[in-house]
Amino acid sequence: MKDKKKVIVAMSGGVDSSVTAALLLEQGYDVSGVTMQIWDTSQVENGDEHLGCCSLTAVEDARSVAVKLGIPFYVMNFRDIFEEKVIGYFMDEYLRGRTPNPCIACNMHVKFAALLDRALSLGVHYIATGHYARLGFSEKYGRYTVRRPADRKKDQTYVLYGLTQRQLAHTLMPLGEYTKDQVRKLAADIGLRVADKAESQEICFVLDDNYRNFLREKTKDIKPGPFVNMRGEAIGEHKGIPFYTIGQRRGLGIAAGERLYVIKIDPVHNVITLGPEKAILGSDLIAEDINMVLYDQLAGQVELATQIRYNGRPAPATVVPLPDGRLRVHFHRPLRAITPGQAVVFYQGDYLVGGGTIASAG
């Protein structure tokens, strides 16, 4: 590469970001590694265990990889913006009776916004991450695009729908062409000690994988209230709105002649409606906070493969733009537990079209 382009790799201490740095170095980039300090180190330690993506162990794993590769390594503090845009959002959504996706919020506000801005201010051309997705500029669409990766089992395009054209122009994701097994083999061949490191936990700041405990520690605004049936009759007491999500069956503590599921959450009146399984099926939703990737905007009604969960299968749906910028989505067949607060993401073949947040379901 004649003019070596500078790239900062967001290194979590895991195998994916480590191999990302190695691949870009091999491709001729001027590579530096950065671990983002987004959470108090003391709060991601559990006894002798160091958990999470900014624990002491994670930082030291990332640093050891950087030393092995011979690249500069830095730790950058993003705790304030993470506290506001991810932790604050996470808590607010649950208190509103919605189910948040903190990984998407982190991508939107921290990794591909704050980190990118910091990198560009330092004269760096790109940031890079270990996401499994294929990025590039499409002559056909005249835009930067996101496509599903070679390893469909590791597809992370669902959490990337919020990327803007500016961000995509300055982002590299070299793992899009590899499978996870290939990535681990590359790490082993290079001699990286993280080659067999286990996957990180889903929510990096919830140490025991129990978000309810985290919410109990962080807020006093959680109060018990009534469970009601589909007729509005009280049939029990819930422990607090944030502890439940649409479609939930386990942990309700209700003895009934049939299996009951969370059908509706009313945070204003602190009431949760329970009902039979058929009541959690729905065919329609309204999406807000829309970001389009493949197009600047949808010109009109269109049929798109639509996904409402990270690990869910896309389902055929009719998507209709509304005058207020939101989208109406009608699925061709009913889906289980369409959940306000979660992301709804649209695809056209392998291409990520865009997405938004589920505002309401019907």
Short mmCIF file of C-alpha atoms in Angstrom, two decimals:
data_model
loop_
_atom_site.label_atom_id
_atom_site.label_comp_id
_atom_site.label_asym_id
_atom_site.label_seq_id
_atom_site.Cartn_x
_atom_site.Cartn_y
_atom_site.Cartn_z
CA MET A 1 0.00 0.00 0.00
CA LYS A 2 1.78 3.12 -1.27
CA ASP A 3 0.15 5.57 1.09
CA LYS A 4 -0.40 3.65 4.29
CA LYS A 5 -3.86 4.42 5.60
CA LYS A 6 -4.11 4.72 9.37
CA VAL A 7 -6.68 2.55 11.12
CA ILE A 8 -7.68 2.19 14.75
CA VAL A 9 -8.96 -1.27 15.67
CA ALA A 10 -11.44 -1.43 18.55
CA MET A 11 -9.87 -4.27 20.53
CA SER A 12 -11.89 -6.02 23.22
CA GLY A 13 -9.30 -8.67 24.03
CA GLY A 14 -11.31 -11.28 22.12
CA VAL A 15 -10.29 -13.38 19.14
CA ASP A 16 -12.39 -11.47 16.58
CA SER A 17 -10.94 -8.01 17.15
CA SER A 18 -7.46 -9.48 17.55
CA VAL A 19 -7.58 -11.20 14.15
CA THR A 20 -9.09 -8.03 12.67
CA ALA A 21 -5.95 -6.16 13.70
CA ALA A 22 -3.72 -8.91 12.31
CA LEU A 23 -5.51 -9.02 8.95
CA LEU A 24 -5.36 -5.25 8.47
CA LEU A 25 -1.68 -5.22 9.37
CA GLU A 26 -1.10 -7.93 6.77
CA GLN A 27 -3.03 -5.87 4.21
CA GLY A 28 -0.62 -2.97 4.67
CA TYR A 29 -2.53 -0.59 6.92
CA ASP A 30 -0.89 1.50 9.62
CA VAL A 31 -2.65 -0.20 12.55
CA SER A 32 -3.13 0.89 16.15
CA GLY A 33 -5.19 -0.92 18.77
CA VAL A 34 -7.60 0.80 21.14
CA THR A 35 -9.61 -0.58 24.01
CA MET A 36 -12.53 1.64 24.90
CA GLN A 37 -12.89 2.16 28.65
CA ILE A 38 -16.68 2.28 28.92
CA TRP A 39 -17.31 0.89 32.36
CA ASP A 40 -15.68 1.16 35.78
CA THR A 41 -13.05 -1.57 35.92
CA SER A 42 -13.95 -2.41 39.53
CA GLN A 43 -17.52 -3.11 38.46
CA VAL A 44 -16.53 -5.71 35.87
CA GLU A 45 -14.68 -7.84 38.39
CA ASN A 46 -16.34 -10.66 40.31
CA GLY A 47 -13.98 -11.97 42.96
CA ASP A 48 -10.99 -13.35 41.12
CA GLU A 49 -12.83 -13.21 37.81
CA HIS A 50 -12.49 -10.25 35.47
CA LEU A 51 -15.50 -10.02 33.22
CA GLY A 52 -16.73 -7.77 30.47
CA CYS A 53 -15.16 -5.97 27.56
CA CYS A 54 -13.26 -3.37 29.60
CA SER A 55 -12.16 -5.47 32.58
CA LEU A 56 -8.49 -5.61 33.52
CA THR A 57 -8.21 -9.04 31.91
CA ALA A 58 -9.76 -7.80 28.66
CA VAL A 59 -7.43 -4.81 28.53
CA GLU A 60 -4.39 -6.97 29.22
CA ASP A 61 -5.45 -9.53 26.60
CA ALA A 62 -5.81 -6.75 24.03
CA ARG A 63 -2.47 -5.26 25.05
CA SER A 64 -0.72 -8.64 24.74
CA VAL A 65 -2.11 -9.08 21.23
CA ALA A 66 -0.89 -5.61 20.27
CA VAL A 67 2.58 -6.43 21.60
CA LYS A 68 2.58 -9.72 19.68
CA LEU A 69 1.60 -7.90 16.47
CA GLY A 70 4.00 -5.03 17.10
CA ILE A 71 1.38 -2.29 16.96
CA PRO A 72 0.75 0.69 19.26
CA PHE A 73 -1.96 0.18 21.88
CA TYR A 74 -4.04 2.72 23.79
CA VAL A 75 -6.93 2.79 26.25
CA MET A 76 -9.45 5.56 25.58
CA ASN A 77 -12.05 6.70 28.10
CA PHE A 78 -15.65 6.76 26.87
CA ARG A 79 -17.32 6.14 30.22
CA ASP A 80 -19.42 9.32 30.27
CA ILE A 81 -21.05 8.79 26.89
CA PHE A 82 -21.55 5.09 27.61
CA GLU A 83 -23.24 5.92 30.91
CA GLU A 84 -25.58 8.39 29.22
CA LYS A 85 -26.31 6.77 25.87
CA VAL A 86 -26.19 3.08 26.78
CA ILE A 87 -26.75 2.59 30.52
CA GLY A 88 -29.24 5.47 30.75
CA TYR A 89 -31.11 4.28 27.68
CA PHE A 90 -31.08 0.68 28.96
CA MET A 91 -32.71 1.66 32.25
CA ASP A 92 -35.17 4.14 30.75
CA GLU A 93 -36.47 1.64 28.21
CA TYR A 94 -37.15 -1.02 30.83
CA LEU A 95 -38.89 1.53 33.06
CA ARG A 96 -41.08 2.44 30.05
CA GLY A 97 -42.14 -1.19 29.69
CA ARG A 98 -39.99 -1.71 26.59
CA THR A 99 -37.14 -4.13 25.90
CA PRO A 100 -33.90 -2.34 24.91
CA ASN A 101 -30.98 -3.51 22.80
CA PRO A 102 -27.85 -2.01 24.42
CA CYS A 103 -25.49 -3.39 21.76
CA ILE A 104 -27.25 -1.34 19.10
CA ALA A 105 -27.13 1.77 21.29
CA CYS A 106 -23.41 1.21 21.89
CA ASN A 107 -22.77 0.86 18.18
CA MET A 108 -24.73 4.00 17.34
CA HIS A 109 -23.33 6.29 20.01
CA VAL A 110 -19.98 4.90 21.09
CA LYS A 111 -18.18 2.64 18.60
CA PHE A 112 -19.23 4.22 15.33
CA ALA A 113 -19.80 7.76 16.59
CA ALA A 114 -17.59 8.77 19.53
CA LEU A 115 -14.68 6.48 18.64
CA LEU A 116 -14.84 7.40 14.97
CA ASP A 117 -14.93 11.12 15.78
CA ARG A 118 -11.92 10.68 18.07
CA ALA A 119 -10.06 8.77 15.36
CA LEU A 120 -10.76 11.32 12.64
CA SER A 121 -9.68 14.15 14.94
CA LEU A 122 -6.34 12.35 15.33
CA GLY A 123 -5.84 12.12 11.57
CA VAL A 124 -6.80 8.43 11.37
CA HIS A 125 -8.59 7.34 8.20
CA TYR A 126 -10.60 4.36 9.50
CA ILE A 127 -11.83 2.52 12.54
CA ALA A 128 -12.20 -1.26 12.38
CA THR A 129 -14.15 -3.80 14.41
CA GLY A 130 -14.45 -7.57 14.61
CA HIS A 131 -18.07 -7.63 13.45
CA TYR A 132 -19.08 -10.31 10.98
CA ALA A 133 -20.47 -8.22 8.11
CA ARG A 134 -19.36 -7.24 4.60
CA LEU A 135 -18.94 -3.52 3.95
CA GLY A 136 -18.15 -1.78 0.68
CA PHE A 137 -19.13 0.83 -1.87
CA SER A 138 -21.70 -0.30 -4.44
CA GLU A 139 -21.58 1.25 -7.90
CA LYS A 140 -25.08 -0.10 -8.49
CA TYR A 141 -26.58 1.75 -5.54
CA GLY A 142 -24.10 4.62 -5.45
CA ARG A 143 -23.76 4.13 -1.69
CA TYR A 144 -21.76 2.36 0.95
CA THR A 145 -23.54 -0.87 1.80
CA VAL A 146 -23.71 -3.59 4.45
CA ARG A 147 -24.17 -7.22 3.42
CA ARG A 148 -24.57 -10.43 5.34
CA PRO A 149 -21.22 -12.20 6.02
CA ALA A 150 -19.85 -15.47 4.72
CA ASP A 151 -20.55 -17.09 8.12
CA ARG A 152 -24.34 -16.81 8.47
CA LYS A 153 -24.20 -18.27 11.99
CA LYS A 154 -22.18 -15.22 13.08
CA ASP A 155 -24.16 -12.64 11.10
CA GLN A 156 -24.09 -9.33 13.03
CA THR A 157 -25.71 -7.08 10.43
CA TYR A 158 -28.86 -6.80 12.59
CA VAL A 159 -27.02 -4.59 15.11
CA LEU A 160 -25.43 -2.44 12.38
CA TYR A 161 -28.55 -0.94 10.80
CA GLY A 162 -27.87 2.44 12.43
CA LEU A 163 -24.63 3.08 10.51
CA THR A 164 -24.64 6.23 8.39
CA GLN A 165 -22.94 6.74 5.03
CA ARG A 166 -20.24 8.84 6.72
CA GLN A 167 -19.56 6.11 9.26
CA LEU A 168 -19.51 3.36 6.64
CA ALA A 169 -17.02 5.34 4.56
CA HIS A 170 -14.58 5.24 7.49
CA THR A 171 -15.20 1.72 8.82
CA LEU A 172 -13.53 -1.61 8.03
CA MET A 173 -14.82 -5.09 8.96
CA PRO A 174 -12.46 -7.63 7.43
CA LEU A 175 -14.04 -10.66 9.12
CA GLY A 176 -17.02 -10.54 6.77
CA GLU A 177 -15.31 -12.99 4.43
CA TYR A 178 -14.32 -15.50 7.11
CA THR A 179 -16.03 -18.10 9.26
CA LYS A 180 -15.52 -18.17 13.02
CA ASP A 181 -13.54 -21.43 12.72
CA GLN A 182 -11.24 -19.80 10.18
CA VAL A 183 -10.75 -16.81 12.47
CA ARG A 184 -9.76 -19.06 15.39
CA LYS A 185 -7.33 -20.95 13.15
CA LEU A 186 -5.76 -17.69 11.97
CA ALA A 187 -5.32 -16.62 15.58
CA ALA A 188 -3.71 -19.95 16.45
CA ASP A 189 -1.41 -19.81 13.41
CA ILE A 190 -0.22 -16.34 14.42
CA GLY A 191 0.33 -17.55 17.97
CA LEU A 192 -2.25 -15.34 19.69
CA ARG A 193 -3.10 -16.56 23.17
CA VAL A 194 -6.74 -15.53 22.70
CA ALA A 195 -7.29 -18.06 19.87
CA ASP A 196 -9.51 -20.26 22.05
CA LYS A 197 -10.96 -17.52 24.24
CA ALA A 198 -14.67 -17.96 24.93
CA GLU A 199 -17.26 -15.59 23.52
CA SER A 200 -17.97 -12.53 25.66
CA GLN A 201 -21.26 -12.29 27.54
CA GLU A 202 -24.20 -10.67 25.82
CA ILE A 203 -24.54 -7.53 27.98
CA CYS A 204 -21.06 -6.41 28.93
CA PHE A 205 -22.08 -4.42 32.02
CA VAL A 206 -24.39 -7.08 33.54
CA LEU A 207 -21.94 -9.37 35.27
CA ASP A 208 -24.20 -12.18 36.48
CA ASP A 209 -26.23 -12.20 33.25
CA ASN A 210 -29.23 -11.07 35.32
CA TYR A 211 -30.36 -7.63 34.20
CA ARG A 212 -33.03 -7.58 36.94
CA ASN A 213 -30.34 -7.47 39.64
CA PHE A 214 -28.62 -4.65 37.77
CA LEU A 215 -31.85 -2.63 37.63
CA ARG A 216 -32.57 -3.23 41.31
CA GLU A 217 -29.17 -1.81 42.20
CA LYS A 218 -29.49 1.22 39.92
CA THR A 219 -33.04 2.49 40.48
CA LYS A 220 -35.66 2.85 43.20
CA ASP A 221 -38.50 3.38 40.70
CA ILE A 222 -39.54 -0.27 40.47
CA LYS A 223 -42.84 -1.09 42.16
CA PRO A 224 -45.06 -4.17 42.21
CA GLY A 225 -48.47 -4.03 40.57
CA PRO A 226 -51.31 -6.19 39.26
CA PHE A 227 -51.28 -8.94 36.70
CA VAL A 228 -54.61 -8.91 34.86
CA ASN A 229 -56.19 -11.30 32.39
CA MET A 230 -57.50 -10.38 28.94
CA ARG A 231 -60.76 -9.21 30.57
CA GLY A 232 -58.89 -6.82 32.87
CA GLU A 233 -59.46 -8.90 36.00
CA ALA A 234 -56.66 -9.02 38.59
CA ILE A 235 -55.11 -12.50 38.80
CA GLY A 236 -51.90 -11.85 40.72
CA GLU A 237 -49.09 -9.40 41.43
CA HIS A 238 -45.99 -8.66 39.36
CA LYS A 239 -42.66 -7.59 40.85
CA GLY A 240 -42.16 -4.51 38.69
CA ILE A 241 -42.65 -3.45 35.06
CA PRO A 242 -38.93 -3.68 34.09
CA PHE A 243 -38.73 -7.36 34.99
CA TYR A 244 -41.00 -8.52 32.17
CA THR A 245 -41.00 -8.56 28.40
CA ILE A 246 -43.59 -9.33 25.76
CA GLY A 247 -44.02 -13.08 25.22
CA GLN A 248 -42.46 -14.03 28.57
CA ARG A 249 -43.82 -17.21 30.15
CA ARG A 250 -41.32 -18.23 32.81
CA GLY A 251 -41.07 -16.58 36.20
CA LEU A 252 -44.62 -15.20 36.32
CA GLY A 253 -45.57 -17.05 39.50
CA ILE A 254 -49.17 -17.48 38.39
CA ALA A 255 -51.04 -20.74 38.86
CA ALA A 256 -53.58 -21.14 36.06
CA GLY A 257 -55.24 -23.88 34.07
CA GLU A 258 -53.28 -22.89 30.96
CA ARG A 259 -49.89 -21.44 30.13
CA LEU A 260 -49.93 -17.68 30.37
CA TYR A 261 -47.71 -15.19 28.57
CA VAL A 262 -47.05 -11.47 28.90
CA ILE A 263 -49.32 -9.87 26.32
CA LYS A 264 -49.18 -6.18 27.19
CA ILE A 265 -47.15 -3.95 29.51
CA ASP A 266 -48.74 -0.69 30.69
CA PRO A 267 -46.09 1.38 32.52
CA VAL A 268 -48.46 4.33 33.07
CA HIS A 269 -50.84 2.27 35.21
CA ASN A 270 -48.21 -0.28 36.29
CA VAL A 271 -50.32 -3.15 34.91
CA ILE A 272 -49.22 -6.26 33.03
CA THR A 273 -51.75 -8.22 30.96
CA LEU A 274 -51.38 -11.98 30.67
CA GLY A 275 -53.03 -14.22 28.13
CA PRO A 276 -52.82 -17.45 26.12
CA GLU A 277 -50.09 -18.21 23.60
CA LYS A 278 -52.22 -17.26 20.62
CA ALA A 279 -52.49 -13.72 22.00
CA ILE A 280 -48.76 -13.08 21.56
CA LEU A 281 -49.03 -13.56 17.80
CA GLY A 282 -49.10 -10.37 15.74
CA SER A 283 -48.87 -9.28 12.11
CA ASP A 284 -48.27 -5.54 12.36
CA LEU A 285 -45.94 -3.00 13.91
CA ILE A 286 -45.01 0.65 13.73
CA ALA A 287 -41.29 1.45 13.60
CA GLU A 288 -39.67 4.76 14.61
CA ASP A 289 -36.16 6.26 14.62
CA ILE A 290 -35.54 4.91 11.14
CA ASN A 291 -32.12 4.74 9.50
CA MET A 292 -31.75 3.66 5.90
CA VAL A 293 -28.49 2.17 4.58
CA LEU A 294 -29.18 0.83 1.09
CA TYR A 295 -31.37 3.79 0.10
CA ASP A 296 -31.65 7.36 1.22
CA GLN A 297 -35.31 6.65 1.94
CA LEU A 298 -38.04 4.29 0.82
CA ALA A 299 -39.90 5.76 -2.16
CA GLY A 300 -43.10 3.90 -1.36
CA GLN A 301 -44.57 0.57 -0.35
CA VAL A 302 -42.08 -2.27 -0.73
CA GLU A 303 -41.79 -5.97 0.09
CA LEU A 304 -38.78 -6.71 2.28
CA ALA A 305 -37.41 -9.58 4.37
CA THR A 306 -37.87 -8.30 7.91
CA GLN A 307 -36.19 -9.43 11.13
CA ILE A 308 -37.39 -8.55 14.65
CA ARG A 309 -34.77 -10.40 16.73
CA TYR A 310 -30.99 -10.71 16.60
CA ASN A 311 -31.09 -14.45 16.11
CA GLY A 312 -34.48 -14.48 14.40
CA ARG A 313 -35.25 -15.49 10.85
CA PRO A 314 -36.29 -12.76 8.45
CA ALA A 315 -39.95 -12.94 7.44
CA PRO A 316 -41.61 -11.48 4.34
CA ALA A 317 -43.40 -8.22 5.06
CA THR A 318 -44.94 -5.19 3.37
CA VAL A 319 -43.24 -1.99 4.51
CA VAL A 320 -45.06 1.32 4.09
CA PRO A 321 -43.47 4.74 4.77
CA LEU A 322 -45.67 7.06 6.87
CA PRO A 323 -45.83 10.87 6.53
CA ASP A 324 -44.19 11.37 9.94
CA GLY A 325 -41.08 9.40 8.97
CA ARG A 326 -42.08 6.19 10.70
CA LEU A 327 -42.79 2.90 8.94
CA ARG A 328 -45.79 0.58 9.04
CA VAL A 329 -44.85 -3.08 8.70
CA HIS A 330 -47.31 -5.88 7.88
CA PHE A 331 -46.02 -9.44 8.05
CA HIS A 332 -47.44 -11.95 5.59
CA ARG A 333 -47.85 -14.40 8.45
CA PRO A 334 -48.18 -13.73 12.21
CA LEU A 335 -45.01 -13.64 14.31
CA ARG A 336 -44.52 -14.36 18.01
CA ALA A 337 -43.95 -11.58 20.51
CA ILE A 338 -43.33 -8.44 18.47
CA THR A 339 -41.64 -6.42 21.20
CA PRO A 340 -41.59 -2.60 21.54
CA GLY A 341 -38.05 -1.32 22.10
CA GLN A 342 -36.41 -4.02 20.01
CA ALA A 343 -35.02 -3.37 16.54
CA VAL A 344 -36.80 -4.22 13.31
CA VAL A 345 -34.34 -4.65 10.47
CA PHE A 346 -34.96 -4.95 6.74
CA TYR A 347 -33.10 -6.92 4.07
CA GLN A 348 -33.11 -7.18 0.31
CA GLY A 349 -31.28 -10.40 -0.49
CA ASP A 350 -27.93 -10.17 1.33
CA TYR A 351 -28.13 -6.39 1.58
CA LEU A 352 -29.08 -4.60 4.79
CA VAL A 353 -31.73 -2.06 3.75
CA GLY A 354 -32.05 -0.32 7.12
CA GLY A 355 -34.01 -0.53 10.32
CA GLY A 356 -35.60 1.18 13.26
CA THR A 357 -37.06 0.66 16.73
CA ILE A 358 -40.41 -1.08 17.26
CA ALA A 359 -42.70 1.59 18.72
CA SER A 360 -45.88 -0.47 18.91
CA ALA A 361 -47.26 -3.80 17.78
CA GLY A 362 -50.69 -4.92 16.71
#
